[in-house]
Amino acid sequence: MRLTKVLKKRLKSIFEKLAYKHFYKDFREDLILENIDGVKIQTTFDTLNEIENCIKLNQRGAYLRFGDGDVYLLNKKHDSYQNANESLAKEMLEAFQINDTCVFKSLAIHSDKFGYEEGMFDGNHKNTQELSISLLKSTYMFFIGQKIYSPVALHFTATQNPIRANSFLKLLKSKTKLFIGNKELDESVIKILFGSCIHVKTPPKDAYSDIESIYTESKSEIEQFNSFAVVVVAMGCSGRALMKRLFLSNNFNIFLFDFGSLIDGFNDVNSRTWLKVNTIDYKRLTEDLI
């Protein structure tokens, strides 16, 4: 009996995962390098559309934005906003391992090798080939047989197509019941973006040090929901650990959306290079949101 293409692809994926896990390190690296040549990151357009469709349909899921900081912490190395430790490394591993229908795992590999879009450049969402290969080599096993989504879907759209970004923000606001993020953010901005939602406040740095209380408070608030809701998270790399807990440890009917550094821009804090090199029309982005 001839194997179907779908079955062949599935068997290949299973084999690669087993090979990556059990074979010697040198062989694993050879296997990775052989397979990443054909990898292409999903466009920001497709990423945002797929996320939007899941939210519109009230489907349980998550958008996880993995970058170099997450990979550092996975390997027990410090990030600029979060110190590394054994517990966080374990939780970061578990976050990378999540796999479900409406889970969108992204990785910061927009580059010449894996794909980038017109308007991206060094300092504006495009990474070097060396960094992109390094990030993918470190996390390849978590993406075998899966799409790699863009971690800057909303960020890039906000600069290139604010009308489209505004449309997505309207949907997000209409569904959001809980915001988990920096306690120093302007509450009036949070209200504009997410409505009269609950705000679980987190430290601006080293948020993982308070992960237990943040998780307990967030879980308690979500348990009060009587219908589907979006939970927006903006607490740096430690946010991925929190999202993992909320998604895996419970069966909450929620979509976890990792908002990222665009929230800083709305608060007049240019915390990242991309916020400094772009002229962002925040008024257009928030039109009819107020």
Short mmCIF file of C-alpha atoms in Angstrom, two decimals, residues 66-77 92 96 107 134-136 138-139 237:
data_model
loop_
_atom_site.label_atom_id
_atom_site.label_comp_id
_atom_site.label_asym_id
_atom_site.label_seq_id
_atom_site.Cartn_x
_atom_site.Cartn_y
_atom_site.Cartn_z
CA PHE A 66 9.72 33.97 21.20
CA GLY A 67 12.90 35.98 20.68
CA ASP A 68 16.57 35.86 21.53
CA GLY A 69 15.83 36.62 25.21
CA ASP A 70 13.64 33.54 25.51
CA VAL A 71 16.35 31.36 23.97
CA TYR A 72 18.92 32.83 26.38
CA LEU A 73 16.68 32.05 29.35
CA LEU A 74 15.96 28.58 27.99
CA ASN A 75 19.72 28.02 28.14
CA LYS A 76 19.98 29.60 31.62
CA LYS A 77 21.54 32.84 30.39
CA MET A 92 10.51 28.20 29.06
CA PHE A 96 8.33 26.06 23.59
CA LEU A 107 10.41 33.05 16.49
CA SER A 134 21.49 30.36 15.90
CA LEU A 135 17.97 30.90 17.28
CA LEU A 136 16.47 28.25 15.01
CA SER A 138 18.52 26.15 19.49
CA THR A 139 14.77 25.63 19.12
CA CYS A 237 10.02 36.89 28.49
#
